[in-house]
Short mmCIF file of C-alpha atoms and ligand atoms in Angstrom, two decimals:
data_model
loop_
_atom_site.label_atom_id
_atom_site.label_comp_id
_atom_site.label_asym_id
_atom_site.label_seq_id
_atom_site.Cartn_x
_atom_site.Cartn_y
_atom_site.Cartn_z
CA UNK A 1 -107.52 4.85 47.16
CA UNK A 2 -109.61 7.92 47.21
CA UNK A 3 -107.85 11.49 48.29
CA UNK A 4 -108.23 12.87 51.79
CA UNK A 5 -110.65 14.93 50.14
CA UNK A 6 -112.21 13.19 48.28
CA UNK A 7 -113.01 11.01 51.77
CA UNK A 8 -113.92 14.54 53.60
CA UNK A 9 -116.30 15.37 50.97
CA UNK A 10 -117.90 11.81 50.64
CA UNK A 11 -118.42 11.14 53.93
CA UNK A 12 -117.65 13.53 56.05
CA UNK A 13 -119.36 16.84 54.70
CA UNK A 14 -123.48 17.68 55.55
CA UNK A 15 -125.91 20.06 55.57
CA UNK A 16 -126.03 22.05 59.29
CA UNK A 17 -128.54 23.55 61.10
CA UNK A 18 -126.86 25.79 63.00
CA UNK A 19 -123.89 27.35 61.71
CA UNK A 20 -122.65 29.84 59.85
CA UNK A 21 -119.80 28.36 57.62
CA UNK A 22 -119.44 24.71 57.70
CA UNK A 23 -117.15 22.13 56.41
CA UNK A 24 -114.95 23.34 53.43
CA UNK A 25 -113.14 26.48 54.19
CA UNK A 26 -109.72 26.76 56.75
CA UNK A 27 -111.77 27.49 59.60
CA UNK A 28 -115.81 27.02 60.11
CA UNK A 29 -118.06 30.20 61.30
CA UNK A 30 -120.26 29.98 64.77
CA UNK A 31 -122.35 32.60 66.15
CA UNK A 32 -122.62 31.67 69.66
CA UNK A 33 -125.91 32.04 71.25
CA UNK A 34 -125.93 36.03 73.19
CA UNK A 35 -125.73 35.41 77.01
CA UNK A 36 -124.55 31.76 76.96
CA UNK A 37 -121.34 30.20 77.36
CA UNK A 38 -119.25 28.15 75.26
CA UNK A 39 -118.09 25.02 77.04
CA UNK A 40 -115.13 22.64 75.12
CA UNK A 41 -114.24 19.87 75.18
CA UNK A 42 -111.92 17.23 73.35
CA UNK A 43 -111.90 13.01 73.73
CA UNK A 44 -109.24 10.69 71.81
CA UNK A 45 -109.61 7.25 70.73
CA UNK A 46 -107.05 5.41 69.92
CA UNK A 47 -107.38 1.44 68.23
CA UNK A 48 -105.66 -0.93 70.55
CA UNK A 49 -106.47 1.39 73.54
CA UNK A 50 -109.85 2.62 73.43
CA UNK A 51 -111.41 -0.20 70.48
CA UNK A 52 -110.40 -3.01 68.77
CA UNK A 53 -109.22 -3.39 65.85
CA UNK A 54 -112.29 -5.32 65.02
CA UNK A 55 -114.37 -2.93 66.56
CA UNK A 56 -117.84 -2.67 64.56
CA UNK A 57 -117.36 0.54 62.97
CA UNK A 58 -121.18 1.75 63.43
CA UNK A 59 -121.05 1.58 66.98
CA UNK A 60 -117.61 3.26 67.06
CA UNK A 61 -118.62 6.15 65.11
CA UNK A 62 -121.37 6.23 67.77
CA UNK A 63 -119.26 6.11 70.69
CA UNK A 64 -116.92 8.59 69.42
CA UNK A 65 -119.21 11.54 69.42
CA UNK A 66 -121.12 9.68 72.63
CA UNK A 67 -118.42 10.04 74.80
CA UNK A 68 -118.27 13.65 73.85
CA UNK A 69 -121.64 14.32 74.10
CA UNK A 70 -121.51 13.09 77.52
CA UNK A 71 -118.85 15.70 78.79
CA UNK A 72 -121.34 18.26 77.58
CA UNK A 73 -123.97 16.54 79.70
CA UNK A 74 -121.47 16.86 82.55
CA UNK A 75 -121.09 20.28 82.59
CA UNK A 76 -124.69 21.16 81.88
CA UNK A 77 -124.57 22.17 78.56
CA UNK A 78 -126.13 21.81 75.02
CA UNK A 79 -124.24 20.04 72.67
CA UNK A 80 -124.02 21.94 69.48
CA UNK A 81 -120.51 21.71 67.43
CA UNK A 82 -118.43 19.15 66.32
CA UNK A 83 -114.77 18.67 64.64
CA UNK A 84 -113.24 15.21 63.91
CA UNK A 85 -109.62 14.69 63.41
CA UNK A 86 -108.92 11.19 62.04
CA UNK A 87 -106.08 8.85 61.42
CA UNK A 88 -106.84 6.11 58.65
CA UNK A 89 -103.88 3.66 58.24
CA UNK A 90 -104.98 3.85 54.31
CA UNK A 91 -108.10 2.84 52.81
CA UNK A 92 -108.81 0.70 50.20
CA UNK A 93 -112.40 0.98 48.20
CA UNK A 94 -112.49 -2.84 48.24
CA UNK A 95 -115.05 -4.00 50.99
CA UNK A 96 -113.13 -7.51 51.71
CA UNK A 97 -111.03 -7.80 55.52
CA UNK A 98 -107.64 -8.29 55.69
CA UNK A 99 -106.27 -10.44 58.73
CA UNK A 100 -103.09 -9.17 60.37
CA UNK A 101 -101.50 -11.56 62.18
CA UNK A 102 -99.20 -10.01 64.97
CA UNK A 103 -100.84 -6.97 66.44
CA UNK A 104 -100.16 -6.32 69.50
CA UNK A 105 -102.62 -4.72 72.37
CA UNK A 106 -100.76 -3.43 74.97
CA UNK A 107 -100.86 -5.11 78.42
CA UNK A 108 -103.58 -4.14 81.25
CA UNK A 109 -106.26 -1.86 79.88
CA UNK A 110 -109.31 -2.85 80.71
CA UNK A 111 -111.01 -0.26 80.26
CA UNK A 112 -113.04 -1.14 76.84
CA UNK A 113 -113.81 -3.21 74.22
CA UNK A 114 -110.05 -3.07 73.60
CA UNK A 115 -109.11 -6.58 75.50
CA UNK A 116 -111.48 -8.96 74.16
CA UNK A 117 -110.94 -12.63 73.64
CA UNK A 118 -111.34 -12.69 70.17
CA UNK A 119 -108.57 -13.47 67.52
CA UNK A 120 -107.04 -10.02 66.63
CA UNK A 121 -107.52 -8.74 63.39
CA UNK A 122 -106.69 -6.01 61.74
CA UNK A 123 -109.05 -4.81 58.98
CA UNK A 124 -107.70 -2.29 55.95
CA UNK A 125 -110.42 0.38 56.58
CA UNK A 126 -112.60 -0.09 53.51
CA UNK A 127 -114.98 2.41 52.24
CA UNK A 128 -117.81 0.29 53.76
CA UNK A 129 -115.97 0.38 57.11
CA UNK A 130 -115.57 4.13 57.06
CA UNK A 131 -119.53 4.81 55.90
CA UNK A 132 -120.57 2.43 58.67
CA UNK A 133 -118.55 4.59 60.98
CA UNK A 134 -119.57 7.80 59.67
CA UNK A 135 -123.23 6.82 59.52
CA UNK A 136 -122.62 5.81 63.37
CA UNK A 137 -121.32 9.30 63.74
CA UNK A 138 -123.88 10.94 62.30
CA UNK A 139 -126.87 9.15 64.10
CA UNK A 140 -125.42 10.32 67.13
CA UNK A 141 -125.64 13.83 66.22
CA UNK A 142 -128.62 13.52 64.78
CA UNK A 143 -129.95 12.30 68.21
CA UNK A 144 -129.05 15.74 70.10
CA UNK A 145 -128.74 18.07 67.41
CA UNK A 146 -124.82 18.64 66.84
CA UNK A 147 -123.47 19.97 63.47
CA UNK A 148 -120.28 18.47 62.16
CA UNK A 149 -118.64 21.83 61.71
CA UNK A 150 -114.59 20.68 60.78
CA UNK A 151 -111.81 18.39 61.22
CA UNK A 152 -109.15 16.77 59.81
CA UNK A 153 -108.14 13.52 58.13
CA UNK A 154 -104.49 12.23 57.92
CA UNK A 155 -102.55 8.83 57.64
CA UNK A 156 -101.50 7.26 60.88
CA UNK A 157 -102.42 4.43 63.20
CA UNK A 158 -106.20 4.40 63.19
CA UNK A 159 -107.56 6.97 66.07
CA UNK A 160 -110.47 9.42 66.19
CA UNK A 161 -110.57 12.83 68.31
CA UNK A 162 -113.44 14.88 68.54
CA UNK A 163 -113.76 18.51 69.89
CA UNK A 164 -117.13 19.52 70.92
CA UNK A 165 -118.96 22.62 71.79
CA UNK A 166 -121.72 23.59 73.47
CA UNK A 167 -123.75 26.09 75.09
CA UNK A 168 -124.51 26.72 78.88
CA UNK A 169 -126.01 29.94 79.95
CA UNK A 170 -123.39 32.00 81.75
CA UNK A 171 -122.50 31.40 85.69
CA UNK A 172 -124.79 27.71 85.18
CA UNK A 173 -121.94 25.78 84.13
CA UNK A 174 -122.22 22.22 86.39
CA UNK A 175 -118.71 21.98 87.69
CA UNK A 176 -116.99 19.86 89.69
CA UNK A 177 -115.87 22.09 92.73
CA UNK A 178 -118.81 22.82 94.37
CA UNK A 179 -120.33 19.86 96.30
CA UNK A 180 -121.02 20.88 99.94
CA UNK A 181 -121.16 19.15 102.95
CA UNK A 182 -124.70 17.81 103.45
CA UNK A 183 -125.44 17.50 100.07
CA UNK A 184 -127.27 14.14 98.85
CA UNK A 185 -124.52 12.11 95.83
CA UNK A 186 -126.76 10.74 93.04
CA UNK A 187 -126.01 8.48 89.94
CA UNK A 188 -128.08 8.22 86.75
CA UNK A 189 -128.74 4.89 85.47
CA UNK A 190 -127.09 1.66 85.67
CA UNK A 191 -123.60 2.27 86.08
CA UNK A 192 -121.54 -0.68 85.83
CA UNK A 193 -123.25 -2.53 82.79
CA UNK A 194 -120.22 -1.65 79.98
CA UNK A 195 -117.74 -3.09 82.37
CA UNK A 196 -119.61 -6.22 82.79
CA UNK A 197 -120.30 -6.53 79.12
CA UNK A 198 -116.79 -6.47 78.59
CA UNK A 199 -115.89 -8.75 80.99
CA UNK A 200 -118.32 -11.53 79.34
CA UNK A 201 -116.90 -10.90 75.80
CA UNK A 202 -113.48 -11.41 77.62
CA UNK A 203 -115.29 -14.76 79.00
CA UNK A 204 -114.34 -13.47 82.73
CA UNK A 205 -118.55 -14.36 83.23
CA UNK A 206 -121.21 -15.56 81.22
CA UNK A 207 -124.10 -12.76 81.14
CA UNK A 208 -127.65 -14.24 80.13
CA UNK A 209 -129.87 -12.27 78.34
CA UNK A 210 -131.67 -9.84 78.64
CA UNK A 211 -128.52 -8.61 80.83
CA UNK A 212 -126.67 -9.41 77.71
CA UNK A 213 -128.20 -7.29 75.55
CA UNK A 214 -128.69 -4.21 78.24
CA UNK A 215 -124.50 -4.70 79.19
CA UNK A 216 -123.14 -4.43 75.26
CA UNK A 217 -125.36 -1.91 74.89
CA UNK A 218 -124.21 0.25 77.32
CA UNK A 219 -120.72 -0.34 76.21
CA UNK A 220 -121.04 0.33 72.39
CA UNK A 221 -123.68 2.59 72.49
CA UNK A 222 -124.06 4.58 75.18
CA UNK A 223 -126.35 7.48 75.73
CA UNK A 224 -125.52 10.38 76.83
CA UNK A 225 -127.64 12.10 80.02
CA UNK A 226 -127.76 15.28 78.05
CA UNK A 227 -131.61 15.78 79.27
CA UNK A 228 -130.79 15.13 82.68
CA UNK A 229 -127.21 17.89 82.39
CA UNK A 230 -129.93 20.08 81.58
CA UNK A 231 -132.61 19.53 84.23
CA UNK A 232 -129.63 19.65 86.79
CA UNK A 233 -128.91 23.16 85.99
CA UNK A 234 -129.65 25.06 89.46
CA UNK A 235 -130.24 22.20 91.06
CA UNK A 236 -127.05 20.22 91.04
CA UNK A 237 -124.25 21.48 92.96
CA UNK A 238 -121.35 19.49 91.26
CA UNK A 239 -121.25 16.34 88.60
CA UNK A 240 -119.28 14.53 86.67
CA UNK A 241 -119.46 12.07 84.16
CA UNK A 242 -118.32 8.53 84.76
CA UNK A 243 -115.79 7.42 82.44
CA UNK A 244 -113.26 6.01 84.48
CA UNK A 245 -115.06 4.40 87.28
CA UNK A 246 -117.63 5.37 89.83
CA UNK A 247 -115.25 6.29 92.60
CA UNK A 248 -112.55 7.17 90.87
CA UNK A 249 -114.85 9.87 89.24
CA UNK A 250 -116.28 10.84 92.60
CA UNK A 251 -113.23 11.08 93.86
CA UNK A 252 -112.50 14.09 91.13
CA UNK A 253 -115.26 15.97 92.83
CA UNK A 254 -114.44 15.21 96.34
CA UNK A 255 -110.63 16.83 95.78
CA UNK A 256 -111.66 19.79 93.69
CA UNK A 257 -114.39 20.72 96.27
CA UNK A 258 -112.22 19.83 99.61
CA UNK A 259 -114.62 17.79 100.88
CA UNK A 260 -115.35 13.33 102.06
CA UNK A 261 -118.07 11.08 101.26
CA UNK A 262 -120.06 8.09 102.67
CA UNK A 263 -121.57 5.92 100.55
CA UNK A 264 -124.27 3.08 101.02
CA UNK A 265 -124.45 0.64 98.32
CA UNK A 266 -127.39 -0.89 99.40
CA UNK A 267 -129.84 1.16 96.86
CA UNK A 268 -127.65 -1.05 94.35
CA UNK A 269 -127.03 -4.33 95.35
CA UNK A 270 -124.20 -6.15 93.15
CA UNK A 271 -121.55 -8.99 94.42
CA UNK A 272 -118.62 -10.20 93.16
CA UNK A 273 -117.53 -8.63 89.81
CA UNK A 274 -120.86 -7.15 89.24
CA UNK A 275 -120.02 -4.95 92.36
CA UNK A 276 -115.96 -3.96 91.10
CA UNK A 277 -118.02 -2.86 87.79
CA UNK A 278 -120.42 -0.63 89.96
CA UNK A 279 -117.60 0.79 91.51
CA UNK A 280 -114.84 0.95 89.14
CA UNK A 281 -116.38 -0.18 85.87
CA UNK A 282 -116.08 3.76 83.78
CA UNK A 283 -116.74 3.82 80.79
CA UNK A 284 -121.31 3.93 80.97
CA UNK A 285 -120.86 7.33 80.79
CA UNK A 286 -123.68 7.98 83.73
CA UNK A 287 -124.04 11.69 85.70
CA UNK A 288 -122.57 11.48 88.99
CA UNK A 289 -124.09 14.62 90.55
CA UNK A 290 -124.33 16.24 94.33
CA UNK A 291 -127.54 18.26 95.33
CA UNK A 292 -128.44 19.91 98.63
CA UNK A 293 -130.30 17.67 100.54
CA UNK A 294 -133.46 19.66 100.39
CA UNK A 295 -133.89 18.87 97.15
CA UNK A 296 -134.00 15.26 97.47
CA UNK A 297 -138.14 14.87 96.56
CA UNK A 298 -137.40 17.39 93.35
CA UNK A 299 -134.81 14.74 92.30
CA UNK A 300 -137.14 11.86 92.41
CA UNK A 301 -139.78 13.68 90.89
CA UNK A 302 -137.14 14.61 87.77
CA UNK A 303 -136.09 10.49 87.36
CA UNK A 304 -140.00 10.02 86.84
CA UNK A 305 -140.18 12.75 84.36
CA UNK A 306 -137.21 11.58 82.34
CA UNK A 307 -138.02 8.25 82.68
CA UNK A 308 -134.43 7.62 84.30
CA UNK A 309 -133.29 6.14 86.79
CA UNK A 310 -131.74 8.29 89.65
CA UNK A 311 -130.41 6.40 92.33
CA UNK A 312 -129.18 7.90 95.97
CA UNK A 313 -125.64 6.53 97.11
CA UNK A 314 -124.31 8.81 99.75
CA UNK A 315 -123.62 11.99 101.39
CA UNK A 316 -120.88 14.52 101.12
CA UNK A 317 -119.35 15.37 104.58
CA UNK A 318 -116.97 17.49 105.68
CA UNK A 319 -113.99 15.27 105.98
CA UNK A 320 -110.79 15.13 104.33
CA UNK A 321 -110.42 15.94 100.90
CA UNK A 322 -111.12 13.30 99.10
CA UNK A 323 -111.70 10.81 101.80
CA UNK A 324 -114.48 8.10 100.48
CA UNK A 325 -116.28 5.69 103.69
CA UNK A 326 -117.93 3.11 101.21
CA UNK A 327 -120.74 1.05 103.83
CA UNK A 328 -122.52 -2.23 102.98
CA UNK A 329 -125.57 -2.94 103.33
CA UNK A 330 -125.08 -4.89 106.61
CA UNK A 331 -123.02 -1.01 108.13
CA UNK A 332 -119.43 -2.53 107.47
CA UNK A 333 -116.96 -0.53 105.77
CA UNK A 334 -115.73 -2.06 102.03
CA UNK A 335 -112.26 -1.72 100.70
CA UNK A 336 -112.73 -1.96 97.20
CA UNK A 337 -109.45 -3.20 95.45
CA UNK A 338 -109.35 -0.42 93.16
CA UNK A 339 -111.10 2.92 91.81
CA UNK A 340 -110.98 2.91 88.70
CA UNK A 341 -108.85 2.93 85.69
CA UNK A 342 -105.95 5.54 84.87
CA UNK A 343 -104.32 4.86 81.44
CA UNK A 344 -100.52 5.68 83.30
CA UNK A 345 -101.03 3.51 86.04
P1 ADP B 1 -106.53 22.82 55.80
O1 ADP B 1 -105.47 22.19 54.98
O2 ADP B 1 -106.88 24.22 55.44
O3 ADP B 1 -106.33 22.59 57.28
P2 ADP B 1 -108.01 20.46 55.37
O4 ADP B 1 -107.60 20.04 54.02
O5 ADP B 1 -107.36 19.80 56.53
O6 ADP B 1 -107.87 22.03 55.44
O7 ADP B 1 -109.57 20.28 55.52
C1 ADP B 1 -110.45 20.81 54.57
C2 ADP B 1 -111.78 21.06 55.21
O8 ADP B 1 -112.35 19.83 55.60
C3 ADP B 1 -111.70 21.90 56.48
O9 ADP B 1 -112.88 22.68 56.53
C4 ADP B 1 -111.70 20.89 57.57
O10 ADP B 1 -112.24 21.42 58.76
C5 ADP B 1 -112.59 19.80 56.99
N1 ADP B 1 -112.29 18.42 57.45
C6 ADP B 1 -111.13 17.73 57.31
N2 ADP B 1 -111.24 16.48 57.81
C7 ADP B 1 -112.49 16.38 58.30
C8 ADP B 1 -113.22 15.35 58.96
N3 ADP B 1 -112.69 14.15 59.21
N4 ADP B 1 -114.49 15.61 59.33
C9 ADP B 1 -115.03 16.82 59.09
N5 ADP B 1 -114.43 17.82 58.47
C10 ADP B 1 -113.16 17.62 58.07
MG1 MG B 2 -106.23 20.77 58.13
#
C-alpha cells in the first residue's frame, strides 16, 4: 500500500496556473485578484449517501469538483482554487474488485446514484480506481480553469470534500436575497434529467435513448452554468443553484428575499414522474435565477448566445414569504407531493 504521500504526490500534485505556492507546503499561497472578491465554498460526498459504492470513479471525480463548480456559478463567480480532503478505506495497488457482501445504504435517499438496483459492492480502492477518479477530477478543472491548490488524505469510510474559491468583483456577488416583486424566475437547461436517470437505473421507468444518454449524463457529469453565473452578473437579481430540487431551491430564495411566486409549467411540459423530477428532482445542478422583468428580451438574447437553454417559469410577487402558487397549463393550481430532498428529513 503506498503512503498518504506517496498517493498525494502521485496523483494528486500538478503544475498551476495561477498560484503562488501550490501543493506541498502546510498551507498553499493565493494572490487574490485587486478589486474582486473571494467567494467559498465547501461540498461533501459521502459513499452510501451521495455515490455508490460502485460508483465509476471517473465520473465521480468529475462530479466532485462539478458540484462545486456549480456553487461558484451560483453566486456569479470565477472558479479558481481548489482543496480536496479525502477518506480512502485503504488502497491496495492491485487493480482486481473485491465484493463485499453486507453493506448497507441507508433507507430513503433518493437523491443520487446512491439507491440503485444493482447488487452492492464494495470495491478496495485500487490505484486504477483512484487515477480514474483523479483524472475525472482533473478534467473538470481543466474545463474552467481551477488549480488544485491543497487538501488532505486520511483513512476512513470513503468520502470526498472539496473547498473552492473563486473570484467575483466586489458588490456583484449573485445572492439569494434579492429577488423583487415583478421580477421574471428563469431556469437554465433541462432540470429534471439526473432525477429521471436515476429513477431508470433504479428500474422505477424505462428511459429510451437518446433520453437515456442525455438523463445519465446529467447525473454523472454535470456541467456547471459557470458562463451563464457570469453573464448574469448585473442582470440577475437573485439565483441559486439546483441541487436539491427545483422548488425546494426556489423556495431558498423566496424566504431570504421575503417575497411569493407563481409558476406556470407550461413552458415545460412533463407528467407523471417526469414532472416530480422537474420539480423536485436536485441534483442537475441548473441556475435558478430572478431578473426584472424588463430584461426579459436581454435574457433570450443571452440563451442564444450561450447556446443554452433559458426557460421562463414564473413571477415573483409580493406575497408571503415563501409562498409558491404552482399553475398548470390548463390555470389549475398543482400540489406537488414534495419539494425536494433534505438529507434530515
Ligand atoms: P500537513 O500534515 O502539514 O497538514 P499533509 O501531510 O496533510 O500536510 O499534506 C501535505 C501537502 O499535501 C499539503 O500541501 C496538503 O495541502 C496537500 N494535500 C494533502 N492531501 C491532498 C489531496 N488529496 N489533494 C491535494 N493536495 C493534498
Ligand atoms: Mg494535513
Amino acid at each position: 500500500m503506498p503512503s498518504e504521500f506517496e498517493i498525494i504526490a502521485r496523483y494528486f500534485t500538478r503544475g498551476t496556473s495561477h498560484t503562488v505556492l501550490g501543493v506541498g507546503d502546510d498551507g498553499a499561497l493565493i494572490a487574490p485578484t485587486p478589486g474582486q472578491e473571494l467567494v467559498i465554498s465547501t461540498d461533501l460526498l459521502v459513499e452510501g449517501t451521495h455515490f455508490l459504492s460502485d460508483a465509476d470513479p471517473e465520473a465521480l471525480g468529475w462530479k466532485t469538483l462539478a458540484v462545486n463548480i456549480s456553487d461558484m456559478a451560483a453566486m456569479g463567480a470565477q472558479p479558481r482554487w481548489a482543496l480536496l480532503a479525502i477518506t480512502l478505506p485503504g488502497f491496495s495497488e492491485a487493480a482486481a474488485v473485491h465484493p463485499t457482501a453486507g453493506f448497507a445504504q441507508p433507507a430513503g435517499y433518493a437523491g443520487a446514484e446512491q439507491c440503485s438496483a444493482k447488487p452492492l459492492l464494495r470495491p478496495t480502492p485500487t490505484s486504477d480506481w483512484i487515477e480514474a477518479f483523479a483524472r475525472g477530477f482533473f478534467a473538470c478543472a481543466d474545463s474552467h480553469g481551477v488549480d488544485l491548490i491543497g487538501g488532505d488524505t486520511t483513512r476512513g469510510p470513503r468520502a470526498f470534500c472539496v473547498t473552492i474559491l473563486g473570484e467575483v468583483p466586489a458588490g456583484k456577488a449573485l445572492r439569494r436575497d434579492g429577488a423583487q416583486a415583478g421580477d421574471s424566475i428563469w431556469i437554465s437547461g433541462k432540470p429534471g434529467r439526473a432525477a429521471l436517470g436515476l429513477a431508470h437505473l433504479q428500474g422505477r421507468t424505462k428511459l429510451a435513448e437518446p433520453a437515456l444518454s442525455e438523463c445519465l449524463a446529467a447525473l454523472h457529469r454535470p456541467q456547471p452554468r459557470v458562463a451563464l453565473g457570469l453573464a448574469l452578473r448585473g442582470i440577475a437579481s437573485a439565483a441559486i443553484d439546483i441541487s436539491d430540487g427545483l422548488l425546494a431551491d426556489l423556495g431558498h430564495i423566496l424566504e431570504q428575499s421575503g417575497r411569493a411566486a407563481r409558476l406556470q409549467i407550461r413552458n415545460l411540459p412533463a407528467a407523471g414522474l417526469a414532472r416530480d423530477c422537474l420539480l423536485a428532482g436536485g441534483d442537475d445542478y441548473e441556475l435558478l435565477f430572478t431578473a426584472a422583468a424588463a430584461l426579459d428580451r436581454d435574457i433570450m438574447a443571452l440563451a442564444a448566445k450561450l447556446e443554452l437553454p433559458l426557460t421562463r417559469i414564473g413571477e415573483i410577487v409580493a406575497g408571503p414569504p415563501g409562498e409558491l402558487v404552482l399553475r398548470d397549463a390548463d390555470g389549475s393550481v398543482i400540489t406537488p407531493a414534495r419539494r425536494g430532498y433534505d438529507h434530515f428529513l
